[in-house]
Short mmCIF file of C-alpha atoms in Angstrom, two decimals:
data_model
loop_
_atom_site.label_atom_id
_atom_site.label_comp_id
_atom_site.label_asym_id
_atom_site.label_seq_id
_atom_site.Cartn_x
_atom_site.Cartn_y
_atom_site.Cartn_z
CA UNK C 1 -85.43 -57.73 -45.94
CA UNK C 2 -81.66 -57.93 -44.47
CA UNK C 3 -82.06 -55.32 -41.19
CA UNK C 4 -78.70 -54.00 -39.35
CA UNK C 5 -80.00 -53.24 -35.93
CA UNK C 6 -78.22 -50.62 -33.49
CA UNK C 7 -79.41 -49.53 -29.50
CA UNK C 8 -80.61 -45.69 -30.02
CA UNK C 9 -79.03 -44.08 -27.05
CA UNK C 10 -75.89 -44.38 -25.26
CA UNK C 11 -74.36 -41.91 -22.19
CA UNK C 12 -70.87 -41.85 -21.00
CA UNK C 13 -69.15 -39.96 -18.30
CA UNK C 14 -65.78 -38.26 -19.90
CA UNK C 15 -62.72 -40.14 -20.26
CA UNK C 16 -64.90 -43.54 -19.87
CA UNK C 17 -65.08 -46.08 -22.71
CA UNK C 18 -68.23 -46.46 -24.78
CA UNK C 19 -68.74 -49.42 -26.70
CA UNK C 20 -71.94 -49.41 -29.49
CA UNK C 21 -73.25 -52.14 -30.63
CA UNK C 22 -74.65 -53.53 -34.05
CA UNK C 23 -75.81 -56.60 -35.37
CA UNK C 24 -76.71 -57.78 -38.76
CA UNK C 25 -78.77 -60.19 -40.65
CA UNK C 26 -77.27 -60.49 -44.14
CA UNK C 27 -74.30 -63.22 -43.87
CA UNK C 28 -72.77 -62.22 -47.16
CA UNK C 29 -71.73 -58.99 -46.28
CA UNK C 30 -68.36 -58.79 -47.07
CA UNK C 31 -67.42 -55.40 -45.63
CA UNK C 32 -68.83 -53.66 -42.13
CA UNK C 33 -68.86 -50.09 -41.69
CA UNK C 34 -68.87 -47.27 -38.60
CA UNK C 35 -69.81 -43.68 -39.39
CA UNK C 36 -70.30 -40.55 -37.32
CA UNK C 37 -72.54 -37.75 -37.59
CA UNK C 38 -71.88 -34.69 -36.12
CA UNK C 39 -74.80 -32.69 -35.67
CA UNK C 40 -75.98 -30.86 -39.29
CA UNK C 41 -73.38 -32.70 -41.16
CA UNK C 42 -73.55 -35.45 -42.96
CA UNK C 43 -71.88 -38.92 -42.24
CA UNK C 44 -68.61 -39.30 -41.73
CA UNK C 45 -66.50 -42.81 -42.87
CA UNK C 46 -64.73 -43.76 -39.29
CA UNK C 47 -63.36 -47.50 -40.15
CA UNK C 48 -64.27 -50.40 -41.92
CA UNK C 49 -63.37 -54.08 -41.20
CA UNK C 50 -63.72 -57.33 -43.65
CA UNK C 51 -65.68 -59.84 -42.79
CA UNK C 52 -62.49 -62.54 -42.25
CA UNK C 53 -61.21 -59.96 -39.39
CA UNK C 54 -62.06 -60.03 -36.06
CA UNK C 55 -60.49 -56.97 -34.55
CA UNK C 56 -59.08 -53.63 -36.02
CA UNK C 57 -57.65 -51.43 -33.84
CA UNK C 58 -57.48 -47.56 -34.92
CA UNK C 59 -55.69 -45.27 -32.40
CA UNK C 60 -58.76 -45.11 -29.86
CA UNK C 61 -61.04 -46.67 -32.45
CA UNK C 62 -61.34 -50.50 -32.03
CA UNK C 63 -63.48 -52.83 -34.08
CA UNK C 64 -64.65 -56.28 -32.84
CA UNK C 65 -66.85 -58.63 -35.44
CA UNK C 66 -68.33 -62.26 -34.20
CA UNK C 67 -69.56 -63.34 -37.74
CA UNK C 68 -70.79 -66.10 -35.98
CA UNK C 69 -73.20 -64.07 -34.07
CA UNK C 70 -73.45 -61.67 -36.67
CA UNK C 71 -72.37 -58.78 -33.79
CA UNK C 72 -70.11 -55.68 -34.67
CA UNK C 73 -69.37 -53.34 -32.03
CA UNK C 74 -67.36 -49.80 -31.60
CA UNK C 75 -65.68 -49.08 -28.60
CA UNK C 76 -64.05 -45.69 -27.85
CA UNK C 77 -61.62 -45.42 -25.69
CA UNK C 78 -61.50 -42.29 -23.43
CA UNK C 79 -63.83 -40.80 -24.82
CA UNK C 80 -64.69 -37.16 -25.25
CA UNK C 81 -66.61 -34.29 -25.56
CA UNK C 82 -66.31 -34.14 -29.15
CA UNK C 83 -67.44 -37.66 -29.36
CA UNK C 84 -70.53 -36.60 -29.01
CA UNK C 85 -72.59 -37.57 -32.59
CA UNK C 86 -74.60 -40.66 -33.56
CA UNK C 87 -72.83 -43.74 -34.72
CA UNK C 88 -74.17 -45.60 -37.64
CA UNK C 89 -73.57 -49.26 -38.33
CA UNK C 90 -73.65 -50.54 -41.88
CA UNK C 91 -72.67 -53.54 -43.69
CA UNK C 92 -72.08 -53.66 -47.57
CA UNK C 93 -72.33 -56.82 -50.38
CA UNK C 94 -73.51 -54.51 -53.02
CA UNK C 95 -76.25 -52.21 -51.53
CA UNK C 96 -75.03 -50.28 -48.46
CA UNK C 97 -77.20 -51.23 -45.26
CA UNK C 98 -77.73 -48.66 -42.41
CA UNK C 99 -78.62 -49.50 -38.99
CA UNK C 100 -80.69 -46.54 -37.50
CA UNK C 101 -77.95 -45.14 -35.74
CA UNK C 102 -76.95 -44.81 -32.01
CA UNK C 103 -76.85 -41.29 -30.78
CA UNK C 104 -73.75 -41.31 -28.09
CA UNK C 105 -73.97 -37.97 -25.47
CA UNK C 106 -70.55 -37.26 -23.80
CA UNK C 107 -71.19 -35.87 -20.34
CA UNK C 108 -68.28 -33.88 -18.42
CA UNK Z 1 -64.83 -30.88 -46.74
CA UNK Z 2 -65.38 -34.51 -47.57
CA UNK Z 3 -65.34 -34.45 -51.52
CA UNK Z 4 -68.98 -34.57 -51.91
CA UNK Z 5 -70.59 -30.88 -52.03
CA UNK Z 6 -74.13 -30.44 -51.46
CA UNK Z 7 -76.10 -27.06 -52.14
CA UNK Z 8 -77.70 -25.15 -50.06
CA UNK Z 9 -77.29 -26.31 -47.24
CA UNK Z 10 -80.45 -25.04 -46.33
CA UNK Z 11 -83.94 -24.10 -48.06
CA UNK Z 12 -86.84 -23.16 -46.98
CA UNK Z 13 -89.53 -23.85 -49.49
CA UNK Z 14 -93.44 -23.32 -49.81
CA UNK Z 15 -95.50 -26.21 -50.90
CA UNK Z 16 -95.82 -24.66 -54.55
CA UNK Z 17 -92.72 -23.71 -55.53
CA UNK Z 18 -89.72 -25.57 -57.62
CA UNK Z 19 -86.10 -26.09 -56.63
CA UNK Z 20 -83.21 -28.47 -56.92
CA UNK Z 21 -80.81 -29.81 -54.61
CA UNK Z 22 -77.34 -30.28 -56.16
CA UNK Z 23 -74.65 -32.54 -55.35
CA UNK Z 24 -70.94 -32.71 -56.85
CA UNK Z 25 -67.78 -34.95 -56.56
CA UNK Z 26 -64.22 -34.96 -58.07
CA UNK Z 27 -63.64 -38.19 -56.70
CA UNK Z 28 -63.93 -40.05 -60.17
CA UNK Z 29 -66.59 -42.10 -57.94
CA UNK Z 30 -68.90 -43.55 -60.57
CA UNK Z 31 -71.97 -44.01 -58.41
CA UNK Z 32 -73.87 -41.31 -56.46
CA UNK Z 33 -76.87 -42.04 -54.54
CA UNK Z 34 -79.78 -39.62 -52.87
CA UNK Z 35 -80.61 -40.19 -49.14
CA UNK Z 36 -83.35 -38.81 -47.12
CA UNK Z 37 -82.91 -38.63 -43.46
CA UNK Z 38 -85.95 -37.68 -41.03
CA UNK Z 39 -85.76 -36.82 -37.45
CA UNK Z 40 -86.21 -40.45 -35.70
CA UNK Z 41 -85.90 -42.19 -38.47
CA UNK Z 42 -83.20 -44.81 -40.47
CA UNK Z 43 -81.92 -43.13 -43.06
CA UNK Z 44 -84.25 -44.08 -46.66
CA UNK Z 45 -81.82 -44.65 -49.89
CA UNK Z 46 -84.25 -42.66 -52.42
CA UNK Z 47 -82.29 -42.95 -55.95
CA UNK Z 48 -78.88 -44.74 -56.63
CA UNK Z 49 -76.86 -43.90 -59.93
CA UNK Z 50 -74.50 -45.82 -61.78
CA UNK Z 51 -72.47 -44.02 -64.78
CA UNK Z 52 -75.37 -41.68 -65.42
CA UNK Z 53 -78.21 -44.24 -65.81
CA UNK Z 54 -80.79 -45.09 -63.00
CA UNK Z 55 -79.97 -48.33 -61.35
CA UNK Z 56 -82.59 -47.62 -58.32
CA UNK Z 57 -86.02 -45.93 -57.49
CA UNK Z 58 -87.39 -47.11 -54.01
CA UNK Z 59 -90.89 -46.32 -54.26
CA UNK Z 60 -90.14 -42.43 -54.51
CA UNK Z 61 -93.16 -39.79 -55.21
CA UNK Z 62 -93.00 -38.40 -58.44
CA UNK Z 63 -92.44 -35.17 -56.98
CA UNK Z 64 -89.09 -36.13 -56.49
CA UNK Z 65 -87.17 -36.25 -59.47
CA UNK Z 66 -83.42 -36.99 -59.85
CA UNK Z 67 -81.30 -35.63 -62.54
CA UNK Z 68 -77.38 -37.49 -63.14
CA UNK Z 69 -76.03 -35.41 -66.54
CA UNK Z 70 -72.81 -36.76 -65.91
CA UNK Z 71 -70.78 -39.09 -63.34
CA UNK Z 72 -69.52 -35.85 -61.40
CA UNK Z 73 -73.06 -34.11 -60.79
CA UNK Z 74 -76.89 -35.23 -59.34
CA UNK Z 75 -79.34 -32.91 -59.08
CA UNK Z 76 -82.55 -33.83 -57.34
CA UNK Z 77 -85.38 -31.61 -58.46
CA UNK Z 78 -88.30 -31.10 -55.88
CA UNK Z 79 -91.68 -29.91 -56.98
CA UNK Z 80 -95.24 -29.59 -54.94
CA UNK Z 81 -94.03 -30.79 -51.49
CA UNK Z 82 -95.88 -31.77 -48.44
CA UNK Z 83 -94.30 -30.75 -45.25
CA UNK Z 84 -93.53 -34.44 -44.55
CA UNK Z 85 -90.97 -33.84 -46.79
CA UNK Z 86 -88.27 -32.04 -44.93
CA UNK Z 87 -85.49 -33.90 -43.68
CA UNK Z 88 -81.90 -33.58 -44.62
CA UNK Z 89 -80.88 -34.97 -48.18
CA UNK Z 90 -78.27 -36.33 -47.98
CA UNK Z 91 -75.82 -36.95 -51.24
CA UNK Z 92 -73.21 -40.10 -51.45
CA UNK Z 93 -70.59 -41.41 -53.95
CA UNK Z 94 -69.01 -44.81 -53.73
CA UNK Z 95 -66.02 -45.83 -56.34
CA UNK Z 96 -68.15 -48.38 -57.86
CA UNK Z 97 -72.19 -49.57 -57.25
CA UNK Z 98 -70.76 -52.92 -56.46
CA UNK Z 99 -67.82 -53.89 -54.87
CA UNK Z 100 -67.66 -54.06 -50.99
CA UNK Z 101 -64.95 -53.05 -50.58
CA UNK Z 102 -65.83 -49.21 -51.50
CA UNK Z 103 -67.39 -47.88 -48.65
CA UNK Z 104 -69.48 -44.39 -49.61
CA UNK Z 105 -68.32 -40.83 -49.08
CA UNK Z 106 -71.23 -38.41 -47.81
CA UNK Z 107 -71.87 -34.69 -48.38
CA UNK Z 108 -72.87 -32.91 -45.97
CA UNK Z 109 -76.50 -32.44 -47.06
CA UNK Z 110 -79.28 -30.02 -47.48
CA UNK Z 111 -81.50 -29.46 -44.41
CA UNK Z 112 -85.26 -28.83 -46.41
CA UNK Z 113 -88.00 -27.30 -44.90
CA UNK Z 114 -91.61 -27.64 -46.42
CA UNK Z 115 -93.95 -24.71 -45.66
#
């Protein structure tokens, strides 16, 4: 089957970037995803991007997609405390596809 | 709140009882989909609805058993579990089962615990 793999673990100091990366398999998808889980909540829609993009920028949020290389990645600027979660890829045709996630620990 | 409710939020169940998870929307989404997430491991799409009617099973136990009576409300009915079996359910709704442009809007799921 189509796999979206992610890294598992990520550390940052405070105030540091983080950048998470993704990539994918499937090169139909259409649409790429980021969520966030917080712990004992469920996942959380952060941004998307279409496949003919190769940057979106969202306040600290930005979104860079090689569909060449079929690589996504995340990168947070500054990042925080309350950054702390894990970060799951996904791309979407039809189905939604879920990379395992990538659990990112903020340290002060 | 995200627009998807899921209750309980928790439950602790013995290996011989009955209960159901339920999950709502009032997004007018007309797909909703089950989720299973264990500790470790990616998350496992379990059931995916499309206007009421079962588009999806993947390989589920029987002792799993989703319920859609209408595009606002899934149930997912749990009978004779193993302790393998908790994880957090998680609910979703998406505007449409196809479309890519929909991405899917999570509840906040129900952490289970099998005794």
């Amino acid at each position: 089957g189509e796999d979206v793999e992610q890294s598992l673990f990520l550390s940052v100091r405070e105030g540091d970037s983080s950048v998470i990366n993704c990539t994918y398999t499937d090169s139909s998808s259409t649409y790429l995803y980021w969520y966030k889980q917080e712990p004992g909540a469920g996942l959380q829609l952060l941004t998307y991007i279409f496949s003919n993009m190769d940057m979106k920028q969202d306040q600290r949020l930005t979104v860079l997609l090689n569909k060449k290389d079929k690589h996504l990645s995340l990168r947070i600027a500054d990042t925080q405390t309350g950054d702390s979660a894990i970060y799951f890829c996904a791309e979407r045709e039809n189905d939604m596809r879920f990379g395992a996630g990538t659990r990112l620990t903020v340290k002060p | 709140e995200t627009g998807v409710t899921q209750t309980p939020r928790h439950l602790v169940m013995g290996m011989t009882n009955k209960k159901s998870l339920k999950c709502e929307q009032h997004l007018g989404h007309n797909a909703m989909y089950w989720y299973k997430q264990s500790a470790k491991k990616p998350l496992e799409l379990m059931f995916v609805y499309s206007l009421e009617e079962r588009v999806e099973n993947n390989s589920v136990p029987s002792r799993f058993s989703p319920e859609c009576p209408n595009s606002s409300h899934l149930f997912l009915h749990l009978h004779t579990l193993q302790p393998e079996d908790s994880a957090l359910y998680l609910c979703a709704s998406s505007h449409s089962l196809q479309g890519a442009g929909w991405g899917y809007t999570f509840g906040s799921g129900t952490r289970l615990t099998v005794v």
